[in-house]
Amino acid sequence: MPLSKTAPVIDQPAPHRFSASGPLKGRIRVPGDKSISHRSIMLGALAVGETRVTGLLEGEDVMATAAAMRSMGARVEKIGEEWRIHGVGVGGLLQPQAALDMGNSGTSTRLLMGLVASHGVTATFTGDASLSKRPMGRVIEPLSQMGAQFHGSADGTLPLTMQGLCPAVPIEYRLPVASAQVKSAVMLAGLNTPGITTVIEPVPTRDHSERMLRGFGADVEVEEIDGERIIRVHGDADLRPQTIDVPGDPSSAAFFVVAALLVEGSDLVIENVGLNPTRAGLFDVLRQMGGSIEEQDRREVGGEPVADLRVKHSTLTGIDVDPAIAPSMIDEFPVLFVAASLAEGITTTSGLEELRVKESDRLSAMAAALTGAGAQIEEREDGLVITGTGGEPLRGSSNSRTKTLLDHRIAMSMAVCGLASRDGVEVDDTRPIATSFPNFVARLEGAAS
Ligand code: S3P
C-alpha cells in the first residue's frame, strides 16, 4: 500500500503582499466547514453502505482524514460534485499498512486516535513541524484508560504509534481542557466499546460530533446539569449511511466578515454560513463592538443552523471580551485581534491559554505580527490587550515579512490586516492556507477589487 501522503510537495515558501484595497462588494461563498467535513468522512467510513457528501471542504487537512480512512479500508472518492464514502462498519477498520500522515491537522490526529483506540489495529501517526509540537497527552490520557497503548514519544508529541484494544473499556471522563477534539476522540472510541462511554464537559465546546452521530443513528444522550454537559455514547453502535450537505465554515467566513467591517465602503454578503451557537461567538463579539452583521434567510443545512451574512463597513469600539465565549470562537481570535487593532479604544481578551497550543502559539504570533504592522499590543499570559487606531488604517510594513509559523489562520488574519493598512503586509508563506481554505488569496483579492 502506498504511504498516505496528501499534501502536494512544494518545498519553497510562497510569500505574498496584501495591499490596501477597495471596498469588498457582492456575494461570495466560503468552503465547507472543516470540522463537519472531517466528521462526515470518519462517520461515513464507519457506516455500512454509501454516505454522500456535498459541500465537503477539499482542504489538505480533510484530505489527510480521507487518506487515513482509505488506508483503514473505507472507499472515499469524488464523483462529480459529490463525495461518496463506502464504510466498513463500526469495528471493521483494517490495519493500515503505512504511517498515517496527518500533515498539519490536529483534528484528524486526535479524532482518528479515538477511532483506532477501540479497534484491534496498530497505527503510526506522523505530522509536519507544527503538528509535531502540539500536545497529544490530552487524548493519550483518556484513550489509555480505555485500553489503548502508545509508544514512541516520551513527551506525548508526534510521531506516535498506538495500538488499539478490542473490546475497549468504557470510561467516564471529565474533560480537563475545553476541547471538542478530546471530547470527540473519547466519543468515537466509545462507538466500538461495549457499554456506555461518558464524557463530562464543564464548558460546552462545538457539538458537531453529537449532532452528526445522532444523524447516523447512534445512541447519544446529552444531559445538562448545573451548566455541565454529560454526553453518553452507547457502544457497539450501528451507523446508517447519510446524505450530508456541509454548510459554509464560519471560521473561514470570519476573514471576510472582518475585512468587510474594516475596509471603508464595503457591503458584502457571505452566503450559507454555518451558525451553530457553539461556533458563532465571533459574530456576537463583533456586533457588541458595533459591527453591522445582518443575518438573512436563516435556515437549516445538514442539521446545522445557517444564514447569509450581510456585512457593512462599521466603526468598531473596543470591549472586554468575556472569556466564557472563548470556546465558541476559539479559532477566530487571530482575526478578532486584527479587528481590535482598528477599533476605537481598548479591547481586552483573557482566558485564552489554549491559543498557545494551536497550529502555532497564536498569542505570541499575532502579538508579533500586529506589532510589526504598527498596532499597539500588550501580550499577557492568557490574552492580548489591544489599543486600536480608532478606524485609521494600520501602518503595515513595507520592508519586513510577517512570520506565519505554518499557521493558516495567522496567514489569513494578516492578509486581512494588509487590506486595512497603509503600506500593505507581506506574509512570509501562504502555502499553509490550503489546509483549510484553498483559493483564499484569489477570493479575498477578488472580493476587494
Ligand atoms: C476542532 C476543535 C478545536 C478547533 C479546531 C477544530 C474540531 O480544537 O480549534 O480547529 O473540529 O473538533 P480544540 O478542540 O483542541 O479546541
PDB file of N, CA, C and O in Angstrom, residues 18 251-256 258-259 262 282 329-342 355 360 362 365-367 369-370 373 384 394 402-404 407-421 424-427 429-430 433 436-437 440-441 444:
ATOM      1  N   PHE A  18      -0.199  41.650   0.712  1.00  0.00           N
ATOM      2  CA  PHE A  18      -1.605  42.051   0.710  1.00  0.00           C
ATOM      3  C   PHE A  18      -1.642  43.562   0.920  1.00  0.00           C
ATOM      4  O   PHE A  18      -1.136  44.064   1.932  1.00  0.00           O
ATOM      5  N   SER A 251     -15.580  29.764  10.461  1.00  0.00           N
ATOM      6  CA  SER A 251     -14.195  30.150  10.742  1.00  0.00           C
ATOM      7  C   SER A 251     -13.523  30.711   9.491  1.00  0.00           C
ATOM      8  O   SER A 251     -12.602  31.522   9.591  1.00  0.00           O
ATOM      9  N   SER A 252     -13.962  30.276   8.307  1.00  0.00           N
ATOM     10  CA  SER A 252     -13.436  30.838   7.058  1.00  0.00           C
ATOM     11  C   SER A 252     -14.165  32.133   6.709  1.00  0.00           C
ATOM     12  O   SER A 252     -13.547  33.099   6.241  1.00  0.00           O
ATOM     13  N   ALA A 253     -15.484  32.170   6.963  1.00  0.00           N
ATOM     14  CA  ALA A 253     -16.256  33.399   6.727  1.00  0.00           C
ATOM     15  C   ALA A 253     -15.703  34.549   7.557  1.00  0.00           C
ATOM     16  O   ALA A 253     -15.744  35.716   7.144  1.00  0.00           O
ATOM     17  N   ALA A 254     -15.145  34.216   8.734  1.00  0.00           N
ATOM     18  CA  ALA A 254     -14.663  35.234   9.669  1.00  0.00           C
ATOM     19  C   ALA A 254     -13.712  36.230   9.006  1.00  0.00           C
ATOM     20  O   ALA A 254     -13.763  37.433   9.282  1.00  0.00           O
ATOM     21  N   PHE A 255     -12.853  35.747   8.110  1.00  0.00           N
ATOM     22  CA  PHE A 255     -11.862  36.640   7.486  1.00  0.00           C
ATOM     23  C   PHE A 255     -12.554  37.658   6.586  1.00  0.00           C
ATOM     24  O   PHE A 255     -12.162  38.822   6.532  1.00  0.00           O
ATOM     25  N   PHE A 256     -13.596  37.227   5.902  1.00  0.00           N
ATOM     26  CA  PHE A 256     -14.332  38.145   5.013  1.00  0.00           C
ATOM     27  C   PHE A 256     -15.198  39.100   5.825  1.00  0.00           C
ATOM     28  O   PHE A 256     -15.377  40.252   5.455  1.00  0.00           O
ATOM     29  N   VAL A 258     -14.529  40.276   8.853  1.00  0.00           N
ATOM     30  CA  VAL A 258     -13.673  41.322   9.432  1.00  0.00           C
ATOM     31  C   VAL A 258     -13.154  42.246   8.323  1.00  0.00           C
ATOM     32  O   VAL A 258     -13.143  43.474   8.477  1.00  0.00           O
ATOM     33  N   ALA A 259     -12.774  41.697   7.179  1.00  0.00           N
ATOM     34  CA  ALA A 259     -12.281  42.554   6.082  1.00  0.00           C
ATOM     35  C   ALA A 259     -13.361  43.551   5.679  1.00  0.00           C
ATOM     36  O   ALA A 259     -13.085  44.743   5.495  1.00  0.00           O
ATOM     37  N   LEU A 262     -13.781  46.334   8.175  1.00  0.00           N
ATOM     38  CA  LEU A 262     -12.664  47.284   8.303  1.00  0.00           C
ATOM     39  C   LEU A 262     -12.464  48.170   7.079  1.00  0.00           C
ATOM     40  O   LEU A 262     -11.996  49.298   7.203  1.00  0.00           O
ATOM     41  N   LEU A 282     -17.758  34.775  17.440  1.00  0.00           N
ATOM     42  CA  LEU A 282     -17.106  35.965  16.858  1.00  0.00           C
ATOM     43  C   LEU A 282     -18.130  36.978  16.372  1.00  0.00           C
ATOM     44  O   LEU A 282     -17.953  38.184  16.562  1.00  0.00           O
ATOM     45  N   MET A 329     -15.533  30.612  19.780  1.00  0.00           N
ATOM     46  CA  MET A 329     -14.817  31.363  18.731  1.00  0.00           C
ATOM     47  C   MET A 329     -13.314  31.101  18.837  1.00  0.00           C
ATOM     48  O   MET A 329     -12.507  31.954  18.514  1.00  0.00           O
ATOM     49  N   ILE A 330     -12.975  29.865  19.285  1.00  0.00           N
ATOM     50  CA  ILE A 330     -11.573  29.596  19.628  1.00  0.00           C
ATOM     51  C   ILE A 330     -10.632  29.803  18.436  1.00  0.00           C
ATOM     52  O   ILE A 330      -9.497  30.234  18.611  1.00  0.00           O
ATOM     53  N   ASP A 331     -11.101  29.533  17.221  1.00  0.00           N
ATOM     54  CA  ASP A 331     -10.223  29.695  16.053  1.00  0.00           C
ATOM     55  C   ASP A 331     -10.271  31.109  15.480  1.00  0.00           C
ATOM     56  O   ASP A 331      -9.548  31.413  14.525  1.00  0.00           O
ATOM     57  N   GLU A 332     -11.147  31.971  16.019  1.00  0.00           N
ATOM     58  CA  GLU A 332     -11.363  33.291  15.413  1.00  0.00           C
ATOM     59  C   GLU A 332     -10.621  34.412  16.129  1.00  0.00           C
ATOM     60  O   GLU A 332     -10.684  35.570  15.710  1.00  0.00           O
ATOM     61  N   PHE A 333      -9.898  34.106  17.219  1.00  0.00           N
ATOM     62  CA  PHE A 333      -9.207  35.193  17.928  1.00  0.00           C
ATOM     63  C   PHE A 333      -8.162  35.906  17.064  1.00  0.00           C
ATOM     64  O   PHE A 333      -8.065  37.135  17.129  1.00  0.00           O
ATOM     65  N   PRO A 334      -7.371  35.164  16.249  1.00  0.00           N
ATOM     66  CA  PRO A 334      -6.381  35.920  15.447  1.00  0.00           C
ATOM     67  C   PRO A 334      -7.029  37.032  14.617  1.00  0.00           C
ATOM     68  O   PRO A 334      -6.532  38.158  14.587  1.00  0.00           O
ATOM     69  N   VAL A 335      -8.166  36.756  14.005  1.00  0.00           N
ATOM     70  CA  VAL A 335      -8.764  37.794  13.161  1.00  0.00           C
ATOM     71  C   VAL A 335      -9.513  38.823  14.013  1.00  0.00           C
ATOM     72  O   VAL A 335      -9.599  39.997  13.640  1.00  0.00           O
ATOM     73  N   LEU A 336     -10.003  38.416  15.192  1.00  0.00           N
ATOM     74  CA  LEU A 336     -10.580  39.420  16.105  1.00  0.00           C
ATOM     75  C   LEU A 336      -9.493  40.421  16.524  1.00  0.00           C
ATOM     76  O   LEU A 336      -9.746  41.619  16.626  1.00  0.00           O
ATOM     77  N   PHE A 337      -8.265  39.924  16.751  1.00  0.00           N
ATOM     78  CA  PHE A 337      -7.174  40.827  17.146  1.00  0.00           C
ATOM     79  C   PHE A 337      -6.928  41.879  16.054  1.00  0.00           C
ATOM     80  O   PHE A 337      -6.581  43.016  16.348  1.00  0.00           O
ATOM     81  N   VAL A 338      -7.105  41.487  14.809  1.00  0.00           N
ATOM     82  CA  VAL A 338      -6.940  42.452  13.705  1.00  0.00           C
ATOM     83  C   VAL A 338      -8.042  43.508  13.796  1.00  0.00           C
ATOM     84  O   VAL A 338      -7.782  44.718  13.729  1.00  0.00           O
ATOM     85  N   ALA A 339      -9.282  43.058  13.982  1.00  0.00           N
ATOM     86  CA  ALA A 339     -10.407  44.000  14.089  1.00  0.00           C
ATOM     87  C   ALA A 339     -10.165  44.961  15.258  1.00  0.00           C
ATOM     88  O   ALA A 339     -10.345  46.181  15.125  1.00  0.00           O
ATOM     89  N   ALA A 340      -9.715  44.417  16.395  1.00  0.00           N
ATOM     90  CA  ALA A 340      -9.496  45.244  17.588  1.00  0.00           C
ATOM     91  C   ALA A 340      -8.404  46.284  17.347  1.00  0.00           C
ATOM     92  O   ALA A 340      -8.441  47.376  17.911  1.00  0.00           O
ATOM     93  N   SER A 341      -7.442  45.952  16.487  1.00  0.00           N
ATOM     94  CA  SER A 341      -6.334  46.883  16.219  1.00  0.00           C
ATOM     95  C   SER A 341      -6.808  48.138  15.505  1.00  0.00           C
ATOM     96  O   SER A 341      -6.111  49.143  15.491  1.00  0.00           O
ATOM     97  N   LEU A 342      -7.975  48.096  14.874  1.00  0.00           N
ATOM     98  CA  LEU A 342      -8.512  49.275  14.190  1.00  0.00           C
ATOM     99  C   LEU A 342      -9.733  49.862  14.899  1.00  0.00           C
ATOM    100  O   LEU A 342     -10.374  50.781  14.378  1.00  0.00           O
ATOM    101  N   LEU A 355      -4.874  29.051  23.072  1.00  0.00           N
ATOM    102  CA  LEU A 355      -4.354  29.573  21.795  1.00  0.00           C
ATOM    103  C   LEU A 355      -2.860  29.325  21.659  1.00  0.00           C
ATOM    104  O   LEU A 355      -2.320  29.359  20.553  1.00  0.00           O
ATOM    105  N   SER A 360       0.100  27.299  15.803  1.00  0.00           N
ATOM    106  CA  SER A 360       1.265  27.994  16.362  1.00  0.00           C
ATOM    107  C   SER A 360       0.814  28.523  17.726  1.00  0.00           C
ATOM    108  O   SER A 360      -0.343  28.361  18.100  1.00  0.00           O
ATOM    109  N   ARG A 362      -0.644  31.184  19.052  1.00  0.00           N
ATOM    110  CA  ARG A 362      -1.343  32.274  18.347  1.00  0.00           C
ATOM    111  C   ARG A 362      -1.317  33.594  19.122  1.00  0.00           C
ATOM    112  O   ARG A 362      -1.536  34.638  18.504  1.00  0.00           O
ATOM    113  N   ALA A 365       2.321  34.794  18.204  1.00  0.00           N
ATOM    114  CA  ALA A 365       2.426  35.012  16.742  1.00  0.00           C
ATOM    115  C   ALA A 365       1.662  36.269  16.333  1.00  0.00           C
ATOM    116  O   ALA A 365       2.164  37.095  15.561  1.00  0.00           O
ATOM    117  N   MET A 366       0.455  36.449  16.861  1.00  0.00           N
ATOM    118  CA  MET A 366      -0.341  37.636  16.474  1.00  0.00           C
ATOM    119  C   MET A 366       0.197  38.899  17.133  1.00  0.00           C
ATOM    120  O   MET A 366       0.155  39.974  16.534  1.00  0.00           O
ATOM    121  N   ALA A 367       0.717  38.777  18.355  1.00  0.00           N
ATOM    122  CA  ALA A 367       1.304  39.969  19.000  1.00  0.00           C
ATOM    123  C   ALA A 367       2.474  40.455  18.149  1.00  0.00           C
ATOM    124  O   ALA A 367       2.583  41.653  17.849  1.00  0.00           O
ATOM    125  N   ALA A 369       3.121  39.781  14.911  1.00  0.00           N
ATOM    126  CA  ALA A 369       2.716  40.180  13.557  1.00  0.00           C
ATOM    127  C   ALA A 369       2.045  41.551  13.573  1.00  0.00           C
ATOM    128  O   ALA A 369       2.342  42.421  12.745  1.00  0.00           O
ATOM    129  N   LEU A 370       1.139  41.758  14.525  1.00  0.00           N
ATOM    130  CA  LEU A 370       0.412  43.041  14.554  1.00  0.00           C
ATOM    131  C   LEU A 370       1.322  44.183  15.010  1.00  0.00           C
ATOM    132  O   LEU A 370       1.231  45.299  14.491  1.00  0.00           O
ATOM    133  N   ALA A 373       3.110  45.417  12.205  1.00  0.00           N
ATOM    134  CA  ALA A 373       2.287  46.195  11.259  1.00  0.00           C
ATOM    135  C   ALA A 373       1.862  47.538  11.865  1.00  0.00           C
ATOM    136  O   ALA A 373       1.051  48.255  11.281  1.00  0.00           O
ATOM    137  N   LEU A 384      -4.449  38.982  24.767  1.00  0.00           N
ATOM    138  CA  LEU A 384      -3.838  40.223  24.293  1.00  0.00           C
ATOM    139  C   LEU A 384      -4.708  41.392  24.721  1.00  0.00           C
ATOM    140  O   LEU A 384      -5.941  41.272  24.787  1.00  0.00           O
ATOM    141  N   LEU A 394      -3.877  50.713   9.757  1.00  0.00           N
ATOM    142  CA  LEU A 394      -2.580  50.483  10.402  1.00  0.00           C
ATOM    143  C   LEU A 394      -1.483  50.905   9.426  1.00  0.00           C
ATOM    144  O   LEU A 394      -1.716  50.983   8.218  1.00  0.00           O
ATOM    145  N   THR A 402       5.831  39.132   7.566  1.00  0.00           N
ATOM    146  CA  THR A 402       5.153  38.588   8.743  1.00  0.00           C
ATOM    147  C   THR A 402       5.417  37.097   8.842  1.00  0.00           C
ATOM    148  O   THR A 402       5.219  36.360   7.869  1.00  0.00           O
ATOM    149  N   LYS A 403       5.820  36.649  10.029  1.00  0.00           N
ATOM    150  CA  LYS A 403       6.069  35.207  10.236  1.00  0.00           C
ATOM    151  C   LYS A 403       4.744  34.511  10.542  1.00  0.00           C
ATOM    152  O   LYS A 403       4.075  34.854  11.517  1.00  0.00           O
ATOM    153  N   THR A 404       4.400  33.517   9.730  1.00  0.00           N
ATOM    154  CA  THR A 404       3.118  32.845   9.935  1.00  0.00           C
ATOM    155  C   THR A 404       3.263  31.456  10.581  1.00  0.00           C
ATOM    156  O   THR A 404       2.258  30.845  10.929  1.00  0.00           O
ATOM    157  N   ASP A 407       1.001  28.392  10.151  1.00  0.00           N
ATOM    158  CA  ASP A 407      -0.344  28.501  10.716  1.00  0.00           C
ATOM    159  C   ASP A 407      -1.260  29.252   9.740  1.00  0.00           C
ATOM    160  O   ASP A 407      -1.134  30.472   9.551  1.00  0.00           O
ATOM    161  N   HIS A 408      -2.183  28.515   9.150  1.00  0.00           N
ATOM    162  CA  HIS A 408      -3.103  29.082   8.151  1.00  0.00           C
ATOM    163  C   HIS A 408      -3.865  30.292   8.669  1.00  0.00           C
ATOM    164  O   HIS A 408      -4.070  31.266   7.955  1.00  0.00           O
ATOM    165  N   ARG A 409      -4.284  30.232   9.948  1.00  0.00           N
ATOM    166  CA  ARG A 409      -5.130  31.336  10.433  1.00  0.00           C
ATOM    167  C   ARG A 409      -4.307  32.599  10.722  1.00  0.00           C
ATOM    168  O   ARG A 409      -4.824  33.698  10.640  1.00  0.00           O
ATOM    169  N   ILE A 410      -3.038  32.455  11.032  1.00  0.00           N
ATOM    170  CA  ILE A 410      -2.178  33.646  11.165  1.00  0.00           C
ATOM    171  C   ILE A 410      -2.018  34.271   9.767  1.00  0.00           C
ATOM    172  O   ILE A 410      -2.124  35.493   9.601  1.00  0.00           O
ATOM    173  N   ALA A 411      -1.799  33.425   8.771  1.00  0.00           N
ATOM    174  CA  ALA A 411      -1.601  33.944   7.402  1.00  0.00           C
ATOM    175  C   ALA A 411      -2.853  34.684   6.924  1.00  0.00           C
ATOM    176  O   ALA A 411      -2.773  35.797   6.387  1.00  0.00           O
ATOM    177  N   MET A 412      -4.037  34.092   7.127  1.00  0.00           N
ATOM    178  CA  MET A 412      -5.272  34.734   6.631  1.00  0.00           C
ATOM    179  C   MET A 412      -5.593  36.003   7.439  1.00  0.00           C
ATOM    180  O   MET A 412      -6.055  36.999   6.869  1.00  0.00           O
ATOM    181  N   SER A 413      -5.343  35.970   8.730  1.00  0.00           N
ATOM    182  CA  SER A 413      -5.612  37.163   9.544  1.00  0.00           C
ATOM    183  C   SER A 413      -4.731  38.316   9.101  1.00  0.00           C
ATOM    184  O   SER A 413      -5.183  39.461   8.980  1.00  0.00           O
ATOM    185  N   MET A 414      -3.449  38.025   8.827  1.00  0.00           N
ATOM    186  CA  MET A 414      -2.550  39.112   8.440  1.00  0.00           C
ATOM    187  C   MET A 414      -2.812  39.561   6.998  1.00  0.00           C
ATOM    188  O   MET A 414      -2.500  40.702   6.636  1.00  0.00           O
ATOM    189  N   ALA A 415      -3.420  38.679   6.192  1.00  0.00           N
ATOM    190  CA  ALA A 415      -3.867  39.103   4.854  1.00  0.00           C
ATOM    191  C   ALA A 415      -4.949  40.172   5.010  1.00  0.00           C
ATOM    192  O   ALA A 415      -4.924  41.218   4.352  1.00  0.00           O
ATOM    193  N   VAL A 416      -5.879  39.931   5.915  1.00  0.00           N
ATOM    194  CA  VAL A 416      -6.948  40.911   6.180  1.00  0.00           C
ATOM    195  C   VAL A 416      -6.332  42.205   6.713  1.00  0.00           C
ATOM    196  O   VAL A 416      -6.696  43.309   6.296  1.00  0.00           O
ATOM    197  N   CYS A 417      -5.353  42.070   7.588  1.00  0.00           N
ATOM    198  CA  CYS A 417      -4.660  43.241   8.136  1.00  0.00           C
ATOM    199  C   CYS A 417      -4.038  44.051   6.996  1.00  0.00           C
ATOM    200  O   CYS A 417      -4.102  45.288   6.989  1.00  0.00           O
ATOM    201  N   GLY A 418      -3.466  43.357   6.016  1.00  0.00           N
ATOM    202  CA  GLY A 418      -2.853  44.052   4.874  1.00  0.00           C
ATOM    203  C   GLY A 418      -3.854  44.917   4.127  1.00  0.00           C
ATOM    204  O   GLY A 418      -3.559  46.052   3.746  1.00  0.00           O
ATOM    205  N   LEU A 419      -5.077  44.407   3.929  1.00  0.00           N
ATOM    206  CA  LEU A 419      -6.110  45.181   3.218  1.00  0.00           C
ATOM    207  C   LEU A 419      -6.449  46.461   3.977  1.00  0.00           C
ATOM    208  O   LEU A 419      -6.846  47.458   3.373  1.00  0.00           O
ATOM    209  N   ALA A 420      -6.319  46.401   5.308  1.00  0.00           N
ATOM    210  CA  ALA A 420      -6.697  47.550   6.143  1.00  0.00           C
ATOM    211  C   ALA A 420      -5.468  48.329   6.597  1.00  0.00           C
ATOM    212  O   ALA A 420      -5.468  48.919   7.669  1.00  0.00           O
ATOM    213  N   SER A 421      -4.414  48.325   5.794  1.00  0.00           N
ATOM    214  CA  SER A 421      -3.179  49.021   6.198  1.00  0.00           C
ATOM    215  C   SER A 421      -2.740  49.996   5.106  1.00  0.00           C
ATOM    216  O   SER A 421      -3.190  49.895   3.961  1.00  0.00           O
ATOM    217  N   GLY A 424       0.551  48.016   3.300  1.00  0.00           N
ATOM    218  CA  GLY A 424       0.387  46.597   2.995  1.00  0.00           C
ATOM    219  C   GLY A 424       1.149  45.720   3.979  1.00  0.00           C
ATOM    220  O   GLY A 424       1.924  46.199   4.803  1.00  0.00           O
ATOM    221  N   VAL A 425       0.873  44.409   3.909  1.00  0.00           N
ATOM    222  CA  VAL A 425       1.526  43.434   4.784  1.00  0.00           C
ATOM    223  C   VAL A 425       2.016  42.296   3.906  1.00  0.00           C
ATOM    224  O   VAL A 425       1.262  41.766   3.084  1.00  0.00           O
ATOM    225  N   GLU A 426       3.283  41.922   4.087  1.00  0.00           N
ATOM    226  CA  GLU A 426       3.785  40.767   3.339  1.00  0.00           C
ATOM    227  C   GLU A 426       3.825  39.551   4.261  1.00  0.00           C
ATOM    228  O   GLU A 426       4.488  39.548   5.298  1.00  0.00           O
ATOM    229  N   VAL A 427       3.081  38.524   3.854  1.00  0.00           N
ATOM    230  CA  VAL A 427       3.006  37.285   4.619  1.00  0.00           C
ATOM    231  C   VAL A 427       4.115  36.368   4.096  1.00  0.00           C
ATOM    232  O   VAL A 427       4.278  36.233   2.883  1.00  0.00           O
ATOM    233  N   ASP A 429       4.573  33.136   4.050  1.00  0.00           N
ATOM    234  CA  ASP A 429       4.271  31.861   3.391  1.00  0.00           C
ATOM    235  C   ASP A 429       2.760  31.648   3.365  1.00  0.00           C
ATOM    236  O   ASP A 429       2.137  31.497   4.418  1.00  0.00           O
ATOM    237  N   THR A 430       2.188  31.635   2.182  1.00  0.00           N
ATOM    238  CA  THR A 430       0.731  31.430   2.081  1.00  0.00           C
ATOM    239  C   THR A 430       0.366  29.951   1.893  1.00  0.00           C
ATOM    240  O   THR A 430      -0.823  29.617   1.899  1.00  0.00           O
ATOM    241  N   ILE A 433      -2.324  28.023   4.057  1.00  0.00           N
ATOM    242  CA  ILE A 433      -3.747  28.384   3.921  1.00  0.00           C
ATOM    243  C   ILE A 433      -4.530  27.250   3.252  1.00  0.00           C
ATOM    244  O   ILE A 433      -5.721  27.055   3.537  1.00  0.00           O
ATOM    245  N   SER A 436      -7.079  24.759   5.078  1.00  0.00           N
ATOM    246  CA  SER A 436      -8.490  24.988   5.399  1.00  0.00           C
ATOM    247  C   SER A 436      -9.243  25.820   4.376  1.00  0.00           C
ATOM    248  O   SER A 436     -10.473  25.849   4.406  1.00  0.00           O
ATOM    249  N   PHE A 437      -8.516  26.521   3.471  1.00  0.00           N
ATOM    250  CA  PHE A 437      -9.222  27.449   2.581  1.00  0.00           C
ATOM    251  C   PHE A 437      -8.483  27.556   1.242  1.00  0.00           C
ATOM    252  O   PHE A 437      -7.830  28.581   0.968  1.00  0.00           O
ATOM    253  N   PHE A 440      -7.974  30.948  -1.140  1.00  0.00           N
ATOM    254  CA  PHE A 440      -8.299  32.103  -0.288  1.00  0.00           C
ATOM    255  C   PHE A 440      -7.761  33.412  -0.878  1.00  0.00           C
ATOM    256  O   PHE A 440      -8.477  34.428  -0.917  1.00  0.00           O
ATOM    257  N   VAL A 441      -6.507  33.390  -1.329  1.00  0.00           N
ATOM    258  CA  VAL A 441      -5.870  34.645  -1.751  1.00  0.00           C
ATOM    259  C   VAL A 441      -6.650  35.256  -2.914  1.00  0.00           C
ATOM    260  O   VAL A 441      -7.009  36.441  -2.894  1.00  0.00           O
ATOM    261  N   LEU A 444     -10.132  36.537  -1.695  1.00  0.00           N
ATOM    262  CA  LEU A 444     -10.098  37.773  -0.912  1.00  0.00           C
ATOM    263  C   LEU A 444      -9.816  38.953  -1.839  1.00  0.00           C
ATOM    264  O   LEU A 444     -10.504  39.990  -1.786  1.00  0.00           O
TER     265      LEU A 444
END
